[in-house]
Amino acid sequence: MGDRRRTAASVPDLVSRAREGDPRAVARLISLVEDASPLLREVMAQLAPHTGHAQIVGITGSPGVGKSTSTNALVAELRRAGKRVGVLAVDPSSPFSGGALLGDRIRMQDHALDRDVYIRSMASRGHLGGLAWSTPQALRVLDAAGCDVVLVETVGVGQSEVEIASLADTTLVLLAPGMGDGIQAAKAGILEIGDLYVINKADREGADQVRRDLRSMLALTERREGAWKPPILKTVAARGEGLDEVVAGIDQHFAHLQHSGELVRRRTRRARGEVEAIALTALRERWGDVGGRSELDDLAAAVATGETDPYAAADDLLDRL
Amino acid sequence: MGDRRRTAASVPDLVSRAREGDPRAVARLISLVEDASPLLREVMAQLAPHTGHAQIVGITGSPGVGKSTSTNALVAELRRAGKRVGVLAVDPSSPFSGGALLGDRIRMQDHALDRDVYIRSMASRGHLGGLAWSTPQALRVLDAAGCDVVLVETVGVGQSEVEIASLADTTLVLLAPGMGDGIQAAKAGILEIGDLYVINKADREGADQVRRDLRSMLALTERREGAWKPPILKTVAARGEGLDEVVAGIDQHFAHLQHSGELVRRRTRRARGEVEAIALTALRERWGDVGGRSELDDLAAAVATGETDPYAAADDLLDRL
C-alpha cells in the first residue's frame, strides 16, 4: 500500500499490463476496487472497451456441499479445455463475522503457478454499497484481463446467493446428499436462481434421492415457453468426476443465453445495479460530507424533534441536489 | 384491504383515532407502512407533531435465549408500572426464508385483551429500502399513538441485530447459559451494541460463568469518559423474575441518554437513516419507472456493451436529476 506504490504505476500502465495478463497488475486493480479508490473512475473508463468477453459463472450452495473442491475441479477442467480462468471468492463480511473464512482457499494453490488462472478472494470491507458495488467492478477487471470464464464463489450463505445469481451469466447451485438441508435450502429459494444444479459427492448414499426430490420440485416451477430447463448433473469433485459434463452444461447454457437474447438482458440488469450503486454512493457522499454539519444532519435533527416529517425532509434533500 | 376500506377512513380520521389509542386505527396505519402506501406521506406529516414521547427499546439475542418469553414478561412488568406498551416484532424476511416465524407470538395473547398493550409483527416484504424504511415509520405510529415504551424485537439474527440497535434508544442484549454460542455471539459484535445485558434462564447452571465472561469482555471495550457502563442483569423470564431490575435499568439508561445529550444524537441518527431511505427510494422510482424504458435502462445497456463505463453512466444519471 502507501503512496509510493500508488504513484509507481500509472492507470494506463496498470490497465495495459492487466490486459496482457500480468497477475500483479490485476491484483493491484482489484485492490483499488476493494479500497474504493478515487482512481477507479479512470480505471473503469479505460477497461470498458475491453469488457464483455468473459462468461461469468456463479457458484453457490450451503456450507458443506463442497464448493471450494468443486471450484477447484472446475478450474482444472476449464484449463484442460484451454480456457483462461478467473476465480473471485466473495466474502460478504458481515459486521459480525468481520473477516475472511478462506482456509479452503489453500487448495486453490494447485493452480497458483498457472499463469492462465487468476484467483482472488475479496471482502466488501463494509464500505457504502458493499458487494453490489465492488463485485461487478472486480469482474470487469478480470474480464478485461482476458479471462474466458470467471467463477464467482460465495463464502457466505443466504442473501448473498441471490446477489451472486444477479451478477452471473450462469448460476451453478451445488447440493450434496446427506446434508439434510440440501433440499430444505432448495425449497427455500434456490429453485429460482439455478441455471445448472450439481449434486456433488454423488458417490454417497442418497444422491439419487436428492436428484429425484429436486427434479420433482423443479417440475413444479413455472417456466416460460422456450425457457431454459436447468439440468441436474452429478459430480464427485474430490476425484474430478463429472466436471466435463458441468463444463458442457455451462457452454450449452451460455449458447442458450446468446440465442435467446437473455444474455443482453442479464448483463444490462447487472450494469443497471452497478450504475445505481455508484450513483447512490455519490449522492450519499454529497449529502453526508459537506464540511462539518451536513444538510442531511440538519434535516434529520428537524425530524427527530417532530418539527418536520421524514417525507418532507426527503423532498427537501432531493430539492437541494 | 381494497379500495372500500381505504376510502372508508380518511387519514386525519385514522390519525386522530390512533392518537386516542384505537387499536384498529393503529393496525391500519402500520399496514399502510408495510404496504408502502402513497398515503404515508400525509400520515407521517400529521403524526410528526405528536412523536418523540416513546422510549424505543430494542431486544436482541441468539435464537433460544428466550426473546419472546422475555418480551412477554417485560410487557407485564411495564404494565404493572402503569406504562402503555407497544411491541413490534420485526421479521427481516429474507428472499429465502420468505415468511414470518411467529409461532411464539401466540404467547403474546396473554396481553391481547389489554387496551394499553399494542402488539404487532411486521415483515419488510422485500420492498425497496426494506426494514430501514419501514421500521422507523411503524415506530412513529406507535409513538404518536401514545405508547410510553415500544419494544422492538428481532426475529432474525445477524445483520438485523445491528439495525435494531441503530433504531432503538436502548438496546437489550439477551444471553442464556448453556447456549455455547452465547459468548461466541458476544465476541462477534454484540459488545458494541448492548446498553443492557440480560442473562436469561439465570437459574440454570453456567449463568455465573456467562456473567463473568461477559464482564471481562466488556471491561476490555474502550469507552469514553462519562460514557454509560452497560449493567449485566439476570432474569428467569418464564417465572417473571428479575424483570423489575430490567425495567429500572431501562429507566436509568434513558435518564443517562437525556442528561448526556446522547438521546438527541441517537434520534437524529435514526431520523437521518429514515430520511435517506425515503429519498433513495424516491430516486430509484424516478430512475426506474419513467414510462416503459427508463433512463437507467438505457445507460445500463450502454455499460453492458462496453460503450461507456459505470462511473460515466452514474454521472449521466445524476446530471439528469
Coordinates of N, CA, C and O in Angstrom, one line a residue, chain A residues 176-298:
Chain A
A176 N -25.6 -31.6 -2.0 CA -24.9 -32.9 -1.7 C -25.9 -33.8 -0.9 O -26.8 -33.3 -0.2
P177 N -25.7 -35.1 -1.1 CA -26.6 -36.0 -0.3 C -26.2 -35.9 1.2 O -25.1 -35.6 1.5
G178 N -27.2 -36.3 2.0 CA -26.9 -36.4 3.5 C -26.7 -35.1 4.2 O -26.2 -35.1 5.3
M179 N -27.0 -34.0 3.5 CA -26.8 -32.8 4.2 C -28.1 -32.4 5.0 O -28.0 -31.5 5.9
G180 N -29.2 -33.1 4.7 CA -30.4 -32.7 5.4 C -31.0 -31.4 4.8 O -32.1 -31.4 4.4
D181 N -30.1 -30.4 4.8 CA -30.6 -29.1 4.4 C -30.5 -28.9 2.9 O -30.9 -27.9 2.4
G182 N -30.0 -29.9 2.2 CA -29.9 -29.7 0.8 C -31.2 -29.3 0.1 O -31.3 -28.3 -0.5
I183 N -32.2 -30.2 0.3 CA -33.5 -30.0 -0.3 C -34.2 -28.9 0.5 O -35.0 -28.1 -0.1
Q184 N -33.9 -28.8 1.8 CA -34.5 -27.7 2.6 C -34.2 -26.4 2.0 O -35.0 -25.5 1.7
A185 N -32.9 -26.2 1.6 CA -32.4 -25.0 1.0 C -33.1 -24.8 -0.3 O -33.5 -23.7 -0.7
A186 N -33.2 -25.9 -1.0 CA -33.9 -25.9 -2.3 C -35.3 -25.3 -2.2 O -35.7 -24.4 -3.0
K187 N -36.0 -25.8 -1.3 CA -37.4 -25.3 -1.0 C -37.4 -23.8 -0.8 O -38.3 -23.1 -1.3
A188 N -36.4 -23.4 -0.1 CA -36.4 -22.0 0.4 C -36.1 -21.0 -0.7 O -36.4 -19.8 -0.5
G189 N -35.6 -21.3 -1.9 CA -35.4 -20.3 -2.8 C -34.5 -20.6 -4.0 O -34.5 -19.9 -5.0
I190 N -33.6 -21.6 -3.9 CA -32.6 -21.8 -4.9 C -33.3 -22.3 -6.2 O -32.7 -22.3 -7.2
L191 N -34.5 -22.7 -6.1 CA -35.2 -23.2 -7.3 C -35.4 -22.1 -8.3 O -35.6 -22.4 -9.5
E192 N -35.3 -20.9 -7.9 CA -35.5 -19.8 -8.9 C -34.2 -19.3 -9.5 O -34.1 -18.7 -10.5
I193 N -33.0 -19.6 -8.8 CA -31.8 -19.0 -9.2 C -30.9 -19.9 -10.0 O -30.0 -19.4 -10.7
G194 N -31.1 -21.3 -10.0 CA -30.1 -22.2 -10.6 C -30.3 -22.3 -12.1 O -31.4 -22.5 -12.6
D195 N -29.2 -22.2 -12.8 CA -29.3 -22.5 -14.3 C -28.8 -23.9 -14.5 O -29.2 -24.6 -15.4
L196 N -27.9 -24.4 -13.6 CA -27.5 -25.8 -13.5 C -27.5 -26.2 -12.1 O -27.0 -25.5 -11.2
Y197 N -28.0 -27.4 -11.8 CA -27.9 -28.0 -10.5 C -26.9 -29.1 -10.5 O -26.9 -29.9 -11.4
V198 N -26.0 -29.0 -9.5 CA -24.9 -30.0 -9.5 C -25.0 -30.8 -8.1 O -24.9 -30.1 -7.1
I199 N -25.2 -32.1 -8.2 CA -25.2 -32.9 -7.0 C -23.8 -33.4 -6.8 O -23.4 -34.3 -7.5
N200 N -23.1 -32.8 -5.9 CA -21.7 -33.2 -5.6 C -21.7 -34.4 -4.6 O -22.8 -34.7 -4.0
K201 N -20.6 -35.0 -4.4 CA -20.5 -36.2 -3.5 C -21.5 -37.3 -4.0 O -22.2 -37.9 -3.2
A202 N -21.6 -37.4 -5.3 CA -22.7 -38.2 -5.9 C -22.4 -39.7 -5.7 O -23.2 -40.6 -6.0
D203 N -21.2 -40.1 -5.1 CA -20.9 -41.5 -4.8 C -21.5 -41.8 -3.4 O -21.5 -43.0 -3.1
R204 N -22.0 -40.9 -2.7 CA -22.6 -41.2 -1.4 C -24.0 -41.6 -1.5 O -24.8 -41.2 -2.5
E205 N -24.4 -42.3 -0.5 CA -25.8 -42.7 -0.4 C -26.8 -41.5 -0.4 O -26.5 -40.5 0.2
G206 N -27.8 -41.6 -1.1 CA -28.8 -40.6 -1.1 C -28.8 -39.6 -2.2 O -29.7 -38.8 -2.4
A207 N -27.7 -39.8 -3.1 CA -27.6 -38.8 -4.2 C -28.8 -38.9 -5.2 O -29.3 -37.9 -5.6
D208 N -29.2 -40.2 -5.4 CA -30.4 -40.3 -6.3 C -31.7 -39.7 -5.8 O -32.5 -39.2 -6.5
Q209 N -31.8 -39.9 -4.4 CA -33.0 -39.3 -3.8 C -33.0 -37.8 -3.9 O -34.0 -37.2 -4.2
V210 N -31.8 -37.2 -3.7 CA -31.7 -35.7 -3.8 C -32.1 -35.3 -5.2 O -32.9 -34.4 -5.4
R211 N -31.6 -36.1 -6.2 CA -31.9 -35.8 -7.6 C -33.4 -35.9 -7.9 O -34.0 -35.0 -8.5
R212 N -34.0 -37.0 -7.4 CA -35.5 -37.2 -7.6 C -36.3 -36.0 -6.9 O -37.2 -35.4 -7.5
D213 N -35.9 -35.7 -5.7 CA -36.6 -34.6 -5.0 C -36.5 -33.3 -5.7 O -37.5 -32.6 -5.9
L214 N -35.3 -33.0 -6.1 CA -35.0 -31.8 -6.8 C -35.8 -31.7 -8.2 O -36.4 -30.7 -8.5
R215 N -35.8 -32.9 -8.9 CA -36.4 -32.9 -10.2 C -37.9 -32.6 -10.0 O -38.5 -31.9 -10.8
S216 N -38.5 -33.2 -9.0 CA -40.0 -33.0 -8.8 C -40.3 -31.6 -8.4 O -41.3 -31.1 -8.8
M217 N -39.4 -31.0 -7.6 CA -39.6 -29.6 -7.3 C -39.4 -28.7 -8.4 O -40.2 -27.7 -8.6
L218 N -38.4 -29.0 -9.2 CA -38.2 -28.1 -10.4 C -39.4 -28.2 -11.4 O -39.7 -27.3 -12.1
A219 N -39.9 -29.4 -11.4 CA -41.1 -29.6 -12.4 C -42.2 -28.7 -12.0 O -43.1 -28.4 -12.9
L220 N -42.3 -28.4 -10.7 CA -43.4 -27.5 -10.3 C -43.2 -26.1 -10.5 O -44.1 -25.2 -10.4
T221 N -41.9 -25.7 -10.9 CA -41.6 -24.3 -11.1 C -42.1 -23.9 -12.5 O -41.8 -24.6 -13.5
E222 N -42.8 -22.8 -12.5 CA -43.4 -22.4 -13.8 C -42.2 -21.8 -14.7 O -41.4 -21.0 -14.2
R223 N -42.2 -22.1 -15.9 CA -41.2 -21.5 -16.8 C -41.9 -21.1 -18.1 O -42.8 -21.7 -18.6
R224 N -41.4 -20.0 -18.6 CA -42.0 -19.5 -19.9 C -41.7 -20.5 -21.0 O -40.8 -21.3 -21.0
E225 N -42.5 -20.5 -22.1 CA -42.3 -21.2 -23.3 C -40.9 -21.0 -23.8 O -40.4 -19.8 -23.9
G226 N -40.2 -22.0 -24.1 CA -38.8 -21.9 -24.7 C -37.8 -21.5 -23.7 O -36.6 -21.3 -24.1
A227 N -38.1 -21.4 -22.4 CA -37.2 -21.1 -21.4 C -36.2 -22.2 -21.1 O -36.5 -23.4 -21.5
W228 N -35.0 -21.9 -20.6 CA -34.0 -22.8 -20.3 C -34.5 -23.8 -19.2 O -35.1 -23.4 -18.2
K229 N -34.3 -25.1 -19.4 CA -34.7 -26.1 -18.4 C -33.4 -26.6 -17.7 O -32.6 -27.2 -18.3
P230 N -33.3 -26.2 -16.5 CA -32.0 -26.4 -15.8 C -31.7 -27.9 -15.6 O -32.6 -28.6 -15.1
P231 N -30.6 -28.4 -16.1 CA -30.2 -29.8 -15.9 C -29.8 -30.1 -14.5 O -29.3 -29.2 -13.8
I232 N -29.9 -31.3 -14.1 CA -29.3 -31.8 -12.8 C -28.2 -32.7 -13.1 O -28.4 -33.8 -13.7
L233 N -27.0 -32.3 -12.7 CA -25.8 -33.1 -13.0 C -25.2 -33.7 -11.7 O -25.6 -33.3 -10.6
K234 N -24.4 -34.7 -11.9 CA -23.8 -35.3 -10.7 C -22.2 -35.2 -10.8 O -21.7 -35.5 -11.9
T235 N -21.6 -34.9 -9.7 CA -20.1 -34.9 -9.7 C -19.6 -35.6 -8.4 O -20.3 -35.7 -7.4
V236 N -18.3 -36.0 -8.5 CA -17.5 -36.3 -7.3 C -16.3 -35.4 -7.4 O -15.3 -35.8 -8.0
A237 N -16.5 -34.2 -7.0 CA -15.4 -33.1 -7.3 C -14.1 -33.5 -6.8 O -13.1 -33.3 -7.4
A238 N -14.1 -34.2 -5.6 CA -12.8 -34.5 -5.0 C -12.0 -35.5 -5.9 O -10.8 -35.6 -5.8
R239 N -12.7 -36.3 -6.7 CA -12.0 -37.2 -7.7 C -12.0 -36.6 -9.1 O -11.7 -37.3 -10.1
G240 N -12.5 -35.4 -9.3 CA -12.6 -34.8 -10.6 C -13.6 -35.4 -11.5 O -13.6 -35.2 -12.7
E241 N -14.6 -36.2 -11.0 CA -15.6 -36.9 -11.8 C -16.8 -36.0 -12.1 O -17.4 -35.4 -11.2
G242 N -17.2 -36.0 -13.4 CA -18.4 -35.3 -13.8 C -18.2 -33.9 -14.2 O -19.2 -33.2 -14.6
L243 N -17.0 -33.4 -14.0 CA -16.8 -32.0 -14.3 C -16.9 -31.6 -15.8 O -17.2 -30.5 -16.2
D244 N -16.6 -32.6 -16.6 CA -16.7 -32.4 -18.1 C -18.1 -32.1 -18.4 O -18.4 -31.2 -19.3
E245 N -19.1 -32.8 -17.8 CA -20.5 -32.5 -18.1 C -20.9 -31.1 -17.6 O -21.7 -30.5 -18.2
V246 N -20.3 -30.7 -16.5 CA -20.6 -29.4 -15.9 C -20.1 -28.3 -16.9 O -20.9 -27.4 -17.2
V247 N -18.9 -28.5 -17.4 CA -18.4 -27.5 -18.4 C -19.3 -27.5 -19.6 O -19.6 -26.4 -20.2
A248 N -19.7 -28.7 -20.1 CA -20.5 -28.8 -21.3 C -21.9 -28.1 -21.0 O -22.4 -27.3 -21.8
G249 N -22.4 -28.3 -19.8 CA -23.7 -27.6 -19.4 C -23.5 -26.1 -19.3 O -24.5 -25.4 -19.8
I250 N -22.4 -25.6 -18.8 CA -22.2 -24.2 -18.8 C -22.2 -23.6 -20.2 O -22.8 -22.6 -20.5
D251 N -21.5 -24.3 -21.1 CA -21.4 -23.9 -22.5 C -22.8 -23.9 -23.2 O -23.1 -23.0 -23.9
Q252 N -23.6 -25.0 -22.9 CA -24.9 -25.0 -23.5 C -25.8 -23.9 -23.0 O -26.5 -23.3 -23.8
H253 N -25.7 -23.6 -21.7 CA -26.5 -22.5 -21.2 C -26.1 -21.2 -21.8 O -26.9 -20.4 -22.1
F254 N -24.8 -21.0 -21.9 CA -24.3 -19.8 -22.5 C -24.8 -19.6 -23.9 O -25.2 -18.5 -24.3
A255 N -24.7 -20.7 -24.7 CA -25.3 -20.6 -26.1 C -26.8 -20.2 -26.1 O -27.2 -19.4 -26.9
H256 N -27.5 -20.8 -25.1 CA -28.9 -20.5 -25.0 C -29.1 -19.0 -24.7 O -30.0 -18.4 -25.2
L257 N -28.3 -18.5 -23.7 CA -28.4 -17.1 -23.4 C -28.2 -16.2 -24.6 O -28.9 -15.2 -24.8
Q258 N -27.2 -16.6 -25.4 CA -26.9 -15.8 -26.6 C -28.0 -15.8 -27.6 O -28.5 -14.8 -28.1
H259 N -28.5 -17.0 -27.9 CA -29.6 -17.1 -28.9 C -30.9 -16.5 -28.5 O -31.6 -16.0 -29.3
S260 N -31.2 -16.6 -27.2 CA -32.5 -16.1 -26.7 C -32.5 -14.6 -26.5 O -33.6 -14.0 -26.2
G261 N -31.3 -14.0 -26.5 CA -31.3 -12.6 -26.2 C -31.2 -12.3 -24.7 O -31.1 -11.2 -24.2
E262 N -31.3 -13.4 -23.9 CA -31.3 -13.3 -22.4 C -29.9 -12.8 -21.9 O -29.8 -12.1 -20.9
L263 N -28.9 -13.1 -22.6 CA -27.5 -12.6 -22.2 C -27.5 -11.1 -22.1 O -27.0 -10.6 -21.1
V264 N -28.0 -10.4 -23.1 CA -28.0 -9.0 -23.1 C -28.9 -8.5 -22.0 O -28.5 -7.6 -21.3
R265 N -30.0 -9.1 -21.8 CA -30.9 -8.7 -20.7 C -30.3 -8.9 -19.3 O -30.3 -8.0 -18.5
R266 N -29.6 -10.0 -19.1 CA -29.0 -10.2 -17.8 C -27.9 -9.2 -17.6 O -27.7 -8.7 -16.5
R267 N -27.1 -9.0 -18.6 CA -25.9 -8.1 -18.5 C -26.4 -6.7 -18.3 O -25.7 -5.9 -17.6
T268 N -27.5 -6.3 -18.9 CA -28.0 -5.0 -18.8 C -28.5 -4.8 -17.3 O -28.3 -3.8 -16.7
R269 N -29.2 -5.8 -16.8 CA -29.7 -5.8 -15.5 C -28.5 -5.6 -14.5 O -28.6 -4.9 -13.5
R270 N -27.4 -6.4 -14.8 CA -26.2 -6.3 -13.9 C -25.7 -4.9 -13.9 O -25.4 -4.3 -12.9
A271 N -25.5 -4.3 -15.1 CA -25.0 -3.0 -15.3 C -25.9 -2.0 -14.6 O -25.4 -1.0 -14.0
R272 N -27.2 -2.2 -14.7 CA -28.1 -1.3 -14.0 C -27.9 -1.2 -12.5 O -27.8 -0.1 -12.0
G273 N -27.7 -2.4 -11.9 CA -27.4 -2.4 -10.5 C -26.1 -1.7 -10.1 O -26.0 -1.0 -9.1
E274 N -25.1 -1.9 -11.0 CA -23.8 -1.3 -10.8 C -23.9 0.2 -10.9 O -23.3 0.9 -10.1
V275 N -24.5 0.7 -12.0 CA -24.6 2.2 -12.2 C -25.4 2.8 -11.0 O -25.0 3.8 -10.4
E276 N -26.4 2.1 -10.6 CA -27.3 2.7 -9.5 C -26.5 2.7 -8.2 O -26.5 3.7 -7.4
A277 N -25.7 1.6 -7.9 CA -24.9 1.6 -6.7 C -23.9 2.7 -6.7 O -23.7 3.4 -5.6
I278 N -23.3 3.0 -7.8 CA -22.3 4.1 -7.9 C -23.0 5.4 -7.7 O -22.5 6.3 -6.9
A279 N -24.1 5.6 -8.3 CA -24.8 6.9 -8.2 C -25.3 7.1 -6.8 O -25.1 8.2 -6.3
L280 N -25.8 6.1 -6.1 CA -26.3 6.3 -4.8 C -25.1 6.6 -3.8 O -25.2 7.4 -2.9
T281 N -24.0 5.9 -4.0 CA -22.8 6.2 -3.2 C -22.4 7.6 -3.4 O -22.1 8.3 -2.4
A282 N -22.4 8.1 -4.6 CA -22.0 9.5 -4.8 C -23.0 10.5 -4.1 O -22.6 11.5 -3.5
L283 N -24.3 10.1 -4.2 CA -25.3 11.0 -3.5 C -25.1 11.0 -2.0 O -25.1 12.1 -1.4
R284 N -24.9 9.8 -1.5 CA -24.7 9.8 0.0 C -23.5 10.6 0.4 O -23.5 11.2 1.5
E285 N -22.4 10.5 -0.4 CA -21.2 11.3 0.0 C -21.6 12.8 -0.1 O -21.1 13.6 0.8
R286 N -22.3 13.2 -1.1 CA -22.7 14.6 -1.3 C -23.5 15.1 -0.1 O -23.3 16.1 0.5
W287 N -24.5 14.2 0.4 CA -25.3 14.6 1.5 C -24.6 14.6 2.8 O -24.9 15.4 3.7
G288 N -23.6 13.7 2.9 CA -23.1 13.4 4.2 C -21.8 14.2 4.6 O -21.6 14.5 5.8
D289 N -21.1 14.7 3.6 CA -19.8 15.2 4.0 C -19.6 16.6 3.4 O -18.5 16.9 2.8
V290 N -20.5 17.5 3.6 CA -20.3 18.8 3.1 C -19.7 19.7 4.1 O -20.3 20.7 4.6
G291 N -18.6 19.3 4.6 CA -17.8 20.1 5.6 C -18.6 20.3 6.9 O -19.5 21.1 7.0
G292 N -18.2 19.5 7.9 CA -18.9 19.6 9.2 C -20.3 19.1 9.2 O -20.6 18.0 8.7
R293 N -21.2 19.9 9.6 CA -22.6 19.5 9.7 C -23.2 19.6 8.3 O -23.2 20.5 7.5
S294 N -23.9 18.4 7.9 CA -24.4 18.3 6.6 C -25.8 18.7 6.5 O -26.5 18.8 7.5
E295 N -26.3 18.9 5.3 CA -27.7 19.2 5.0 C -28.6 18.1 5.6 O -29.6 18.4 6.2
L296 N -28.1 16.9 5.4 CA -28.9 15.7 5.9 C -29.0 15.8 7.4 O -30.1 15.5 8.0
D297 N -27.9 16.1 8.1 CA -28.0 16.2 9.5 C -29.0 17.2 10.0 O -29.7 17.0 11.0
D298 N -29.0 18.4 9.4 CA -29.9 19.4 9.8 C -31.4 18.9 9.6 O -32.2 19.1 10.5

